[in-house]
Coordinates of C-alpha atoms in Angstrom, one line a residue:
M1 CA 0.1 0.0 0.2
S2 CA 1.2 3.6 -0.4
V3 CA 0.2 6.9 1.2
T4 CA 0.4 10.3 -0.6
V5 CA 0.3 13.6 1.1
A6 CA -0.8 16.5 -1.2
K7 CA 1.9 19.1 -1.4
S8 CA -0.4 22.1 -0.9
A9 CA -2.2 20.6 2.2
G10 CA -1.9 22.7 5.6
F11 CA -1.7 26.4 6.3
C12 CA -1.9 29.0 3.5
F13 CA -0.3 32.3 3.5
G14 CA -3.1 34.0 5.3
V15 CA -3.5 31.5 7.9
S16 CA 0.3 31.2 8.6
R17 CA 0.3 35.1 8.9
A18 CA -2.4 35.2 11.4
V19 CA -1.0 32.4 13.6
E20 CA 2.4 34.1 13.5
L21 CA 1.3 37.4 14.5
V22 CA -0.5 35.9 17.6
E23 CA 2.6 34.1 18.6
N24 CA 4.7 37.0 18.3
A25 CA 2.1 39.1 20.5
A26 CA 2.0 36.5 23.0
K27 CA 5.7 36.1 23.4
E28 CA 6.3 39.6 23.7
G29 CA 4.2 39.5 26.8
K30 CA 1.2 41.7 25.7
R31 CA -2.3 40.9 27.0
T32 CA -3.4 39.4 23.9
V33 CA -7.1 38.6 22.8
T34 CA -8.5 37.4 19.3
L35 CA -11.9 38.4 18.2
G36 CA -13.2 35.1 17.6
P37 CA -11.1 32.0 17.0
I38 CA -8.0 33.1 15.1
I39 CA -8.6 30.3 12.5
H40 CA -11.0 27.2 12.5
N41 CA -8.7 24.7 14.2
R42 CA -9.4 24.1 18.0
H43 CA -6.0 22.5 18.6
V44 CA -4.3 25.9 17.4
V45 CA -7.0 27.9 19.5
N46 CA -6.3 25.5 22.6
R47 CA -2.4 26.0 22.4
F48 CA -3.0 29.6 22.1
Q49 CA -5.1 29.4 25.4
E50 CA -2.3 27.7 27.2
M51 CA -0.1 30.7 26.0
G52 CA -2.6 33.0 27.6
V53 CA -4.2 34.2 24.8
R54 CA -8.0 34.8 25.4
V55 CA -10.9 34.6 22.7
I56 CA -13.5 37.1 22.9
Q57 CA -16.6 37.5 20.9
Q58 CA -17.7 41.1 21.0
P59 CA -15.5 44.2 20.5
E60 CA -16.7 45.4 24.0
E61 CA -15.1 42.9 25.8
A62 CA -11.8 44.4 24.9
T63 CA -10.1 47.0 27.5
S64 CA -7.6 49.5 26.6
E65 CA -4.7 47.4 27.8
D66 CA -5.7 44.5 25.6
T67 CA -3.9 43.7 22.3
V68 CA -6.9 42.6 20.1
I69 CA -5.9 40.5 17.1
I70 CA -8.6 40.4 14.0
R71 CA -8.7 37.0 12.8
S72 CA -7.6 36.1 9.2
H73 CA -11.5 36.0 8.2
G74 CA -11.7 39.8 8.6
V75 CA -14.4 41.8 10.2
S76 CA -17.0 44.3 9.1
R77 CA -16.1 48.2 8.9
E78 CA -18.7 48.8 12.0
V79 CA -16.7 46.0 14.0
C80 CA -13.5 47.8 13.4
Q81 CA -15.1 51.0 14.6
R82 CA -16.3 49.5 17.8
L83 CA -12.9 48.2 18.5
E84 CA -11.4 51.5 18.0
K85 CA -13.9 52.9 20.3
Q86 CA -12.7 50.5 23.1
G87 CA -9.2 52.2 22.7
A88 CA -7.5 48.7 22.5
N89 CA -4.2 48.0 20.5
I90 CA -5.3 46.5 17.3
I91 CA -3.4 44.1 15.1
D92 CA -5.1 43.3 11.8
A93 CA -4.4 39.6 10.8
T94 CA -7.2 39.7 7.9
C95 CA -5.7 37.8 5.1
P96 CA -4.5 40.2 2.3
F97 CA -6.5 38.4 -0.3
V98 CA -9.7 38.8 2.0
K99 CA -8.7 42.5 2.4
R100 CA -8.8 43.2 -1.3
I101 CA -12.3 41.9 -1.3
H102 CA -13.2 44.3 1.1
N103 CA -11.9 47.3 -0.8
L104 CA -13.7 45.9 -4.1
V105 CA -17.3 45.9 -2.5
A106 CA -16.7 49.4 -1.0
Q107 CA -15.4 50.7 -4.2
A108 CA -18.3 49.2 -6.0
E109 CA -20.9 50.7 -4.0
E110 CA -19.3 54.1 -4.3
A111 CA -19.6 53.5 -8.1
G112 CA -23.3 52.9 -7.5
Q113 CA -23.0 49.0 -8.4
L114 CA -24.7 46.4 -6.2
P115 CA -22.2 44.0 -4.8
I116 CA -23.0 40.3 -5.0
I117 CA -21.1 37.7 -3.0
I118 CA -20.8 34.2 -3.9
G119 CA -20.3 32.2 -0.7
T120 CA -21.7 30.7 2.5
P121 CA -23.9 33.8 4.1
T122 CA -23.3 32.8 7.5
H123 CA -19.5 32.3 7.1
P124 CA -17.3 34.8 9.1
E125 CA -15.5 35.8 6.2
V126 CA -18.6 36.6 4.0
E127 CA -20.1 38.4 7.2
G128 CA -17.0 40.5 7.1
I129 CA -17.0 41.4 3.4
A130 CA -20.7 42.3 3.4
G131 CA -20.0 44.8 6.3
W132 CA -17.8 47.0 4.0
C133 CA -21.0 48.1 2.0
S134 CA -24.3 49.2 3.2
H135 CA -26.3 46.9 1.1
C136 CA -25.2 43.8 -0.9
K137 CA -26.5 40.3 -1.8
V138 CA -24.9 37.0 -0.8
F139 CA -25.6 33.8 -2.7
A140 CA -24.5 30.3 -1.7
D141 CA -25.3 28.6 -5.0
V142 CA -26.4 29.6 -8.4
E143 CA -29.8 28.2 -7.9
S144 CA -30.3 31.1 -5.1
L145 CA -29.0 33.6 -7.5
E146 CA -31.6 32.6 -10.3
K147 CA -34.5 32.7 -8.1
W148 CA -33.6 36.2 -6.8
V149 CA -33.4 37.4 -10.1
A150 CA -36.8 36.0 -11.1
D151 CA -38.8 36.4 -7.8
E152 CA -37.6 40.4 -7.6
H153 CA -38.0 41.1 -11.4
I154 CA -34.4 42.3 -11.3
S155 CA -33.7 44.6 -14.1
P156 CA -30.9 43.6 -16.7
D157 CA -29.5 47.2 -16.5
L158 CA -28.6 46.7 -12.9
P159 CA -25.0 47.7 -12.3
V160 CA -23.6 44.7 -10.5
C161 CA -20.2 43.7 -9.1
M162 CA -19.4 40.1 -8.3
V163 CA -16.9 38.8 -6.1
S164 CA -16.6 35.3 -4.2
Q165 CA -15.6 33.9 -1.0
T166 CA -12.0 32.9 -0.9
T167 CA -12.6 29.2 -0.1
S168 CA -15.5 29.0 -2.6
T169 CA -15.0 26.4 -5.7
E170 CA -14.0 27.2 -9.0
F171 CA -17.1 25.2 -10.3
L172 CA -19.5 27.1 -8.3
W173 CA -18.0 30.8 -9.2
K174 CA -17.9 29.8 -13.1
K175 CA -21.5 28.7 -13.0
C176 CA -22.7 32.2 -11.2
V177 CA -20.6 34.0 -13.5
N178 CA -22.1 32.5 -16.7
F179 CA -25.6 33.4 -15.3
A180 CA -24.8 36.8 -14.4
K181 CA -23.1 37.5 -17.8
K182 CA -26.5 36.6 -19.5
Q183 CA -28.7 38.3 -17.0
F184 CA -26.9 41.6 -16.4
T185 CA -25.9 44.2 -19.2
Y186 CA -23.5 46.2 -16.8
L187 CA -21.6 43.6 -14.8
K188 CA -18.0 43.4 -13.3
T189 CA -16.7 40.3 -12.1
F190 CA -13.6 39.7 -9.7
D191 CA -12.3 36.2 -9.4
T192 CA -11.3 36.3 -5.7
I193 CA -11.0 32.7 -5.1
C194 CA -7.6 32.4 -3.1
R195 CA -5.0 30.5 -5.7
A196 CA -3.7 28.6 -2.7
T197 CA -7.3 27.4 -2.1
E198 CA -7.8 26.7 -5.7
C199 CA -4.6 24.7 -6.1
R200 CA -5.4 22.6 -2.9
Q201 CA -8.9 21.9 -4.4
S202 CA -7.3 20.9 -7.8
E203 CA -4.7 18.8 -6.0
A204 CA -7.3 17.2 -3.7
S205 CA -9.6 16.5 -7.1
A206 CA -6.6 14.8 -8.7
L207 CA -5.5 12.7 -5.8
S208 CA -9.0 11.4 -5.2
Q209 CA -9.2 10.3 -8.7
R210 CA -6.2 8.1 -8.4
C211 CA -6.6 6.9 -4.7
Q212 CA -8.9 4.2 -3.5
A213 CA -9.5 6.1 -0.2
M214 CA -8.9 10.0 0.8
V215 CA -8.3 11.1 4.4
V216 CA -9.4 14.8 4.7
V217 CA -7.6 16.6 7.7
G218 CA -9.1 19.7 9.3
D219 CA -11.6 21.4 11.8
L220 CA -15.1 20.0 11.2
K221 CA -16.5 23.5 11.4
S222 CA -13.8 24.8 8.6
S223 CA -15.6 25.8 5.5
N224 CA -12.5 25.1 3.5
T225 CA -12.1 21.6 4.9
G226 CA -15.5 20.6 4.3
R227 CA -15.3 21.8 0.8
L228 CA -12.1 19.6 0.3
A229 CA -14.1 16.7 1.4
M230 CA -17.1 17.3 -0.9
I231 CA -14.6 17.5 -3.9
C232 CA -12.8 14.4 -2.8
R233 CA -16.4 12.6 -2.7
E234 CA -17.0 13.5 -6.2
H235 CA -14.3 11.3 -7.3
C236 CA -13.6 8.6 -4.4
D237 CA -16.2 6.4 -2.7
K238 CA -14.1 6.2 0.7
V239 CA -13.6 9.8 2.2
V240 CA -13.0 10.3 5.9
L241 CA -13.0 13.8 7.4
V242 CA -10.8 13.8 10.6
D243 CA -9.8 16.4 13.2
N244 CA -6.8 14.5 14.1
A245 CA -4.9 11.2 13.8
S246 CA -6.8 9.6 16.7
E247 CA -9.9 9.5 14.8
L248 CA -8.4 7.2 12.3
D249 CA -10.1 3.7 12.0
A250 CA -7.8 0.9 10.6
D251 CA -10.9 -1.0 9.5
F252 CA -11.9 1.7 7.1
F253 CA -9.0 1.3 5.2
R254 CA -9.0 -2.7 4.7
G255 CA -8.6 -3.6 1.1
V256 CA -7.2 -0.3 0.0
S257 CA -4.1 -0.2 -1.8
D258 CA -3.6 3.8 -2.3
V259 CA -4.6 6.4 0.3
G260 CA -4.3 10.1 -0.4
I261 CA -4.1 12.8 2.4
T262 CA -5.0 16.5 2.2
A263 CA -5.8 19.0 4.7
G264 CA -7.5 22.4 4.9
A265 CA -5.9 25.8 5.2
S266 CA -6.3 25.9 9.0
T267 CA -4.8 22.5 9.8
P268 CA -1.2 22.7 11.2
A269 CA 1.9 21.0 9.9
W270 CA 2.1 18.4 13.2
I271 CA -1.2 17.3 12.8
I272 CA -0.9 16.4 9.1
K273 CA 2.4 14.6 10.1
E274 CA 0.8 12.7 12.9
V275 CA -2.1 11.7 10.5
N276 CA 0.6 10.5 8.0
K277 CA 2.5 8.7 10.4
T278 CA -0.4 6.7 11.8
M279 CA -1.7 5.9 8.0
S280 CA 1.9 4.6 7.6
E281 CA 1.5 2.4 10.6
I282 CA -2.0 1.3 9.4
T283 CA -0.8 0.5 5.7
N284 CA 2.5 -0.9 7.0
V285 CA 4.2 1.3 4.1
E286 CA 7.4 1.8 6.3
A287 CA 8.8 0.5 9.5
V288 CA 7.9 2.5 12.6
Q289 CA 10.8 3.2 14.6
E290 CA 10.6 2.2 18.4
E291 CA 11.3 5.7 19.6
N292 CA 8.6 7.8 20.9
F293 CA 7.5 10.3 18.0
A294 CA 7.4 13.1 20.4
E295 CA 10.9 12.2 22.0
L296 CA 12.4 12.3 18.5
L297 CA 10.7 15.7 17.5
E298 CA 11.9 17.2 20.8
Q299 CA 15.5 15.8 20.1
S300 CA 15.8 17.0 16.8
I301 CA 14.2 20.4 17.6
K302 CA 17.0 20.8 20.3
T303 CA 19.5 20.9 17.6
L304 CA 18.3 24.3 16.1
N305 CA 17.8 27.5 17.8
T306 CA 16.0 30.7 16.7
G307 CA 18.9 33.0 15.1
D308 CA 21.0 30.1 14.0
K309 CA 22.3 30.1 10.3
V310 CA 22.0 26.7 8.8
V311 CA 22.6 25.1 5.4
G312 CA 19.7 23.0 3.9
T313 CA 18.4 21.5 0.6
V314 CA 15.4 22.5 -1.3
T315 CA 13.0 19.7 -1.5
G316 CA 10.0 21.0 -2.9
I317 CA 8.5 24.7 -4.0
G318 CA 4.7 24.9 -3.1
N319 CA 2.4 27.5 -3.6
T320 CA 3.0 29.7 -0.5
E321 CA 6.3 28.3 0.7
V322 CA 9.6 26.6 -0.2
Q323 CA 10.3 23.2 1.7
V324 CA 13.8 22.7 3.0
D325 CA 15.6 19.5 4.1
L326 CA 17.8 20.6 7.0
G327 CA 19.1 17.2 7.7
T328 CA 17.0 16.9 10.8
K329 CA 13.3 15.4 11.4
H330 CA 12.0 19.1 11.0
A331 CA 9.8 20.2 8.6
G332 CA 11.6 23.3 7.4
Y333 CA 10.1 25.9 5.2
I334 CA 10.5 29.4 3.9
P335 CA 7.3 31.5 3.1
Y336 CA 7.4 33.2 -0.3
D337 CA 7.7 36.7 1.3
E338 CA 11.0 35.5 3.1
V339 CA 12.8 34.2 -0.1
S340 CA 14.0 37.4 -1.2
T341 CA 14.3 41.3 -0.6
D342 CA 13.0 42.0 -4.0
A343 CA 9.1 41.5 -3.7
S344 CA 9.0 41.2 -7.5
V345 CA 11.3 37.9 -7.4
K346 CA 9.6 34.7 -7.9
P347 CA 10.7 31.9 -5.8
E348 CA 11.1 29.5 -8.7
D349 CA 13.3 32.0 -10.4
V350 CA 16.1 32.0 -7.7
L351 CA 15.6 28.4 -6.5
K352 CA 15.2 25.0 -7.9
V353 CA 14.9 21.4 -6.2
G354 CA 18.3 20.2 -4.9
D355 CA 19.7 23.8 -4.3
E356 CA 21.9 23.9 -1.3
I357 CA 21.2 27.1 0.5
E358 CA 22.0 29.0 3.6
V359 CA 19.1 30.1 5.8
F360 CA 18.3 32.0 9.0
V361 CA 16.1 30.2 11.5
V362 CA 13.2 32.6 12.1
R363 CA 11.2 30.4 14.6
V364 CA 11.4 26.5 16.0
N365 CA 7.9 25.4 16.8
D366 CA 8.3 22.6 19.2
Q367 CA 4.4 21.6 19.1
E368 CA 4.0 21.4 15.4
G369 CA 7.7 20.1 14.7
T370 CA 8.1 22.9 12.0
V371 CA 11.2 25.3 11.7
Q372 CA 10.1 28.6 9.7
L373 CA 13.4 29.8 7.8
S374 CA 14.3 33.0 5.9
K375 CA 16.8 33.3 3.2
K376 CA 15.6 37.2 3.3
K377 CA 16.7 37.8 6.6
L378 CA 20.3 36.2 6.2
D379 CA 20.4 38.1 2.8
G380 CA 19.6 41.2 4.7
L381 CA 22.3 40.7 7.5
K382 CA 24.8 40.5 4.9
V383 CA 23.6 43.5 3.1
W384 CA 23.9 45.4 6.5
D385 CA 27.4 44.2 6.8
D386 CA 27.8 45.6 3.3
M387 CA 26.4 48.9 4.3
A388 CA 28.5 49.4 7.1
G389 CA 31.6 48.6 4.9
Y390 CA 30.3 51.4 2.6
V391 CA 30.3 54.0 5.5
E392 CA 33.8 52.9 6.5
N393 CA 35.3 52.8 3.0
K394 CA 33.2 55.8 1.8
T395 CA 32.3 53.8 -1.4
T396 CA 30.3 55.2 -4.1
I397 CA 27.5 53.1 -5.0
D398 CA 24.8 52.8 -7.8
A399 CA 21.1 53.1 -6.6
V400 CA 17.7 54.0 -8.0
I401 CA 15.4 56.5 -6.5
T402 CA 12.0 54.7 -5.5
E403 CA 10.1 57.4 -4.0
E404 CA 9.9 61.2 -2.6
N405 CA 8.9 62.1 0.5
K406 CA 8.4 65.2 2.7
G407 CA 12.0 65.1 4.0
G408 CA 13.9 64.1 0.8
L409 CA 14.1 60.9 -1.4
V410 CA 14.5 57.3 -0.8
A411 CA 16.8 55.2 -2.9
N412 CA 17.0 51.3 -3.2
V413 CA 20.4 49.8 -2.4
K414 CA 20.3 45.9 -2.5
G415 CA 16.8 46.0 -1.1
V416 CA 17.6 48.5 1.7
R417 CA 15.6 51.8 1.8
V418 CA 18.2 54.5 2.0
F419 CA 16.9 57.7 3.2
I420 CA 18.6 60.8 1.4
P421 CA 17.9 64.3 2.8
A422 CA 16.6 67.0 0.8
S423 CA 19.8 68.9 1.9
Q424 CA 21.7 65.9 0.6
S425 CA 19.8 65.5 -2.9
G426 CA 22.0 67.8 -4.9
I427 CA 18.6 69.7 -5.9
A428 CA 18.2 73.3 -5.3
K429 CA 15.6 74.4 -2.7
G430 CA 12.1 74.5 -4.4
G431 CA 13.7 72.3 -7.3
D432 CA 11.6 69.3 -8.8
M433 CA 12.3 66.3 -6.4
A434 CA 9.6 64.2 -7.9
G435 CA 11.5 64.1 -11.2
M436 CA 14.0 62.2 -9.6
V437 CA 11.8 59.0 -8.9
G438 CA 12.9 56.1 -11.0
K439 CA 16.1 57.7 -12.0
P440 CA 19.5 55.8 -11.3
V441 CA 22.0 57.7 -9.1
Q442 CA 25.4 57.4 -7.6
L443 CA 25.6 58.1 -3.7
K444 CA 27.4 57.4 -0.5
I445 CA 26.1 55.9 2.7
T446 CA 26.9 58.3 5.5
E447 CA 25.0 56.6 8.5
V448 CA 24.0 53.1 9.3
N449 CA 21.6 52.0 12.4
R450 CA 21.4 48.2 12.4
A451 CA 19.0 48.2 15.3
R452 CA 16.6 50.5 13.7
R453 CA 17.5 49.1 10.0
R454 CA 17.9 52.9 8.9
A455 CA 20.7 53.9 6.4
I456 CA 21.1 57.5 5.3
G457 CA 22.8 58.5 2.0
S458 CA 24.1 61.4 0.2
I459 CA 24.0 62.2 -3.7
R460 CA 25.6 65.8 -2.9
A461 CA 28.7 63.9 -1.2
V462 CA 29.3 62.2 -4.6
T463 CA 28.8 65.2 -6.8
S464 CA 30.9 67.4 -4.5
E465 CA 33.6 64.7 -4.8
Q466 CA 33.4 64.6 -8.6
R467 CA 33.3 68.4 -8.8
K468 CA 36.5 69.0 -6.5
A469 CA 38.3 66.5 -8.7
A470 CA 37.0 68.2 -11.8
Q471 CA 38.1 71.7 -10.4
E472 CA 41.5 70.3 -9.4
K473 CA 42.1 69.1 -13.1
I474 CA 40.9 72.3 -14.4
W475 CA 42.9 74.6 -12.4
S476 CA 46.2 72.4 -13.4
E477 CA 45.5 72.5 -16.9
I478 CA 44.1 76.0 -17.5
E479 CA 45.6 78.6 -19.9
V480 CA 44.8 81.5 -21.9
G481 CA 43.2 81.1 -25.0
K482 CA 42.0 77.1 -24.1
Q483 CA 38.4 76.3 -25.3
Y484 CA 35.8 74.5 -23.2
H485 CA 32.3 73.4 -23.9
G486 CA 30.2 74.6 -20.9
T487 CA 26.9 75.2 -19.6
V488 CA 25.0 78.5 -18.8
K489 CA 24.5 78.4 -14.9
S490 CA 22.9 81.9 -14.4
L491 CA 22.8 85.4 -15.9
T492 CA 23.1 88.9 -14.3
S493 CA 23.0 92.3 -15.7
Y494 CA 26.7 92.4 -16.6
G495 CA 27.3 88.9 -18.1
A496 CA 26.8 85.0 -17.8
F497 CA 28.2 82.6 -15.6
V498 CA 29.2 79.3 -17.3
D499 CA 30.2 75.9 -15.7
I500 CA 33.4 74.8 -17.6
G501 CA 33.3 71.3 -15.8
G502 CA 33.2 72.0 -12.2
V503 CA 34.3 75.5 -12.1
D504 CA 32.3 78.5 -13.1
G505 CA 33.9 81.2 -15.3
M506 CA 32.2 84.6 -16.2
V507 CA 31.5 85.8 -19.9
H508 CA 31.0 89.7 -19.5
V509 CA 28.3 91.2 -21.6
S510 CA 30.9 92.8 -23.6
E511 CA 32.2 89.3 -24.9
L512 CA 28.7 87.8 -25.6
S513 CA 28.2 89.7 -28.8
W514 CA 29.9 91.8 -31.4
N515 CA 26.6 93.6 -31.8
R516 CA 25.3 95.8 -29.3
I517 CA 22.8 93.9 -26.6
K518 CA 20.8 95.1 -23.7
T519 CA 21.0 92.1 -21.6
P520 CA 23.0 88.6 -21.7
A521 CA 19.5 87.1 -22.2
D522 CA 19.5 88.5 -25.6
V523 CA 22.0 86.0 -26.4
V524 CA 22.0 83.0 -24.2
K525 CA 19.5 81.5 -21.4
V526 CA 20.4 79.3 -18.4
G527 CA 21.1 75.8 -19.5
D528 CA 22.3 76.5 -23.0
E529 CA 25.4 74.7 -24.0
I530 CA 28.1 76.9 -25.5
D531 CA 31.9 76.8 -26.4
V532 CA 33.7 79.6 -24.8
Y533 CA 37.7 80.2 -24.2
V534 CA 39.8 81.7 -21.5
I535 CA 40.5 85.4 -21.7
S536 CA 42.4 85.6 -18.4
F537 CA 42.4 83.4 -14.8
D538 CA 43.3 84.3 -11.5
P539 CA 44.2 81.0 -9.4
E540 CA 44.3 82.6 -6.0
K541 CA 40.9 84.4 -6.3
H542 CA 39.6 81.4 -8.3
K543 CA 38.3 83.9 -11.1
I544 CA 38.0 83.2 -14.6
S545 CA 37.3 85.3 -17.3
L546 CA 35.5 83.9 -20.5
G547 CA 34.9 84.9 -24.0
Y548 CA 32.2 83.9 -26.2
K549 CA 32.5 86.0 -29.4
T550 CA 35.2 84.8 -31.7
A551 CA 37.0 86.4 -34.7
E552 CA 34.8 83.9 -36.8
M553 CA 31.8 85.7 -35.3
N554 CA 33.1 89.3 -36.0
P555 CA 30.5 90.8 -38.4
W556 CA 33.1 92.9 -40.0
N557 CA 35.5 89.6 -40.8
Q558 CA 32.3 88.1 -42.1
F559 CA 31.6 91.2 -44.4
M560 CA 35.1 91.3 -45.9
A561 CA 35.2 87.4 -46.6
K562 CA 31.9 87.8 -48.5
Y563 CA 31.8 91.2 -50.3
S564 CA 34.2 93.6 -52.2
V565 CA 34.1 97.0 -53.9
G566 CA 31.6 96.7 -56.9
D567 CA 29.3 94.1 -55.5
V568 CA 25.5 94.9 -55.4
V569 CA 24.0 93.8 -52.2
E570 CA 20.6 94.2 -50.4
A571 CA 20.5 96.6 -47.4
K572 CA 17.9 97.8 -44.9
I573 CA 17.6 101.4 -44.1
V574 CA 18.3 101.9 -40.4
K575 CA 18.9 105.5 -39.7
L576 CA 18.2 108.8 -41.8
M577 CA 20.7 111.8 -41.2
T578 CA 20.7 115.2 -42.8
F579 CA 23.7 114.1 -44.9
G580 CA 22.4 110.6 -46.0
A581 CA 21.2 107.2 -44.7
F582 CA 22.8 104.5 -43.0
A583 CA 21.9 100.9 -44.3
E584 CA 22.7 97.6 -42.7
I585 CA 24.4 95.0 -44.8
L586 CA 25.0 92.5 -42.3
P587 CA 23.9 92.5 -38.6
G588 CA 26.8 94.6 -37.1
V589 CA 28.0 96.1 -40.4
D590 CA 26.5 99.3 -41.7
G591 CA 27.3 101.5 -44.7
L592 CA 26.7 105.2 -45.5
I593 CA 24.6 106.2 -48.5
H594 CA 25.4 109.8 -48.8
I595 CA 22.6 112.2 -49.7
S596 CA 24.3 112.6 -53.4
Q597 CA 24.2 109.0 -53.9
I598 CA 20.5 108.3 -53.0
A599 CA 19.0 109.4 -56.2
D600 CA 19.6 110.3 -59.8
R601 CA 18.4 113.6 -59.1
R602 CA 18.7 116.4 -56.6
I603 CA 16.9 115.8 -53.3
G604 CA 16.1 118.2 -50.5
K605 CA 16.5 115.3 -47.8
P606 CA 16.8 111.6 -47.6
E607 CA 13.2 111.1 -46.2
D608 CA 12.0 112.3 -49.7
V609 CA 13.2 108.8 -51.0
L610 CA 14.1 106.7 -48.3
S611 CA 12.3 105.3 -45.1
E612 CA 13.7 103.5 -42.0
G613 CA 13.3 99.6 -42.4
Q614 CA 13.0 99.9 -46.3
V615 CA 15.2 97.4 -48.0
V616 CA 16.9 98.8 -51.1
Q617 CA 19.6 97.6 -53.9
V618 CA 23.0 99.3 -53.3
K619 CA 26.3 99.3 -54.7
I620 CA 29.4 99.0 -52.6
T621 CA 31.7 101.8 -54.0
D622 CA 34.3 102.2 -51.4
I623 CA 35.7 100.1 -48.3
A624 CA 38.1 102.4 -46.1
E625 CA 40.9 101.2 -43.7
N626 CA 38.7 102.6 -40.8
K627 CA 36.0 100.1 -41.4
R628 CA 33.8 102.6 -43.3
I629 CA 31.7 101.4 -46.4
S630 CA 30.4 103.7 -48.9
L631 CA 27.0 102.7 -50.6
S632 CA 25.4 104.1 -53.7
I633 CA 21.9 103.8 -55.1
R634 CA 22.4 106.2 -57.7
A635 CA 25.3 104.2 -59.5
L636 CA 22.7 101.5 -60.0
L637 CA 20.3 104.0 -61.6
E638 CA 23.0 105.6 -63.9
Q639 CA 24.2 102.1 -65.2
P640 CA 23.8 102.0 -69.1
D641 CA 21.2 99.3 -70.4
E642 CA 23.4 96.6 -72.0
D643 CA 20.6 94.6 -73.5
A644 CA 19.3 97.9 -75.3
E645 CA 22.8 98.5 -76.7

């Protein structure tokens, strides 16, 4: 005969989290109470009572000195408010998947939709969900849903939001959704069945199809356990639901060759182990050791202590945890959220069956015979060693800004939140801090507090260091005439300050342009990248005078390179005088049209023929050494008509 235990049997993530919160509160010496049984398993509840944990049924039973733990099923909004009114310290152990359903129904009602819950109306989880909206409908099956629609003559235009109890079956959910899709025009559905529950039910279904008998382990009051038994009975004739190993009857399994074992989400690992051991004895699958099982468990647990660093081998990767063989008779496991400091990492991406890993012992559970392990905590310890080294060695490290808060920025360094005060961000007061989110940066860790798990960093320390190095390089190599590519940092009435790579130099307004300008802003603006050259410098005073205008930019040089005497050009009249008119040939280069050269006849004054802004054709008649240019319109008017000749 063979006995097979379902891999997904036992505590789910939400239950494991709730149990852990109660244990921690009790061990810390707090006056701990749970609002109703923390989970549907009397063995766990009894053990907590032995630890001094009381069970209360109403919020009003709590006092301000109590630490009240809300069970994994969750409670209504009204119950939360009543608890707060009592002034007790509240620890919410509501399963995160159930919490999501609370938000869904509350948001649906705000949006004008009717929340419909598929589940057992009297189940604590369903009652809690219904308590997060003022009006909803709960249906245990598709028949009751159909009857409500028919009896109440429900309009197809009714906006509906449909969710499910986390422990409901996929079969029931799909039947209800298919009916609702045909009935309601405005329908939103959220498949809120817990994936761990779905996996456990699927595995139970598959196991019951190939086994001649099934053992379902769990509290008789547990909805989750009851559904598992129901699923198993669909495929297997011999199904027994037991609370613990003592309820197993050897006669029930006579003539059976294959037995499957599954367990509800509220069933502790130690009960599953006892059932498996008892079934092994009944079916004679393996020799039963003479030593007392409890004694062996006691001996093996004594070899491990909380805080130990141990090496184990990965034996399985389940839906909520990774199983690890530590070389003892402990059931070692790593919850998914303890695998990596990076929440986006999936366990199967970094671990595989057969891997040897070093882990940290989080908790040794004597009664259940399990050891909770953490790879994340061990990695975290190593990370804090690294962080301390960064401070000591003043190491520059790469990081990514993850968020902005009131006091500065937060960066991620190897999974550690590093706070960067605003004064150390390198951003000017009033600058765009939010614009840094998501960007990679370089920083130095300036302070580490292991006890408080706090790290402080500085981007400014890196930029200051880089700027100092750049300054030293510039001052060691600077010389008159040397060219630099710089960035305009600020403008004043008398010039522009330009960063040439860690050192600021000043371009006087007279060195910005060959033309007359009113302010530096007429030529450049802050942020512009420009090429400049050194006119003079003073290392002692750390002052550098820069030039921007070059000989190539000189309008006179441009004119001389392009034009000569005899050329005909277009010019714009810029000023009228009594003796003639000045015309601009190029920006910064003007020529004089004497009054005698404006027309081919005698005129009284230039404005009789010309006006400012007018563009005319002129001939260059003379270019003097003192950069004076003579122009003539008359010369063009008096030219003979060559075509006519």
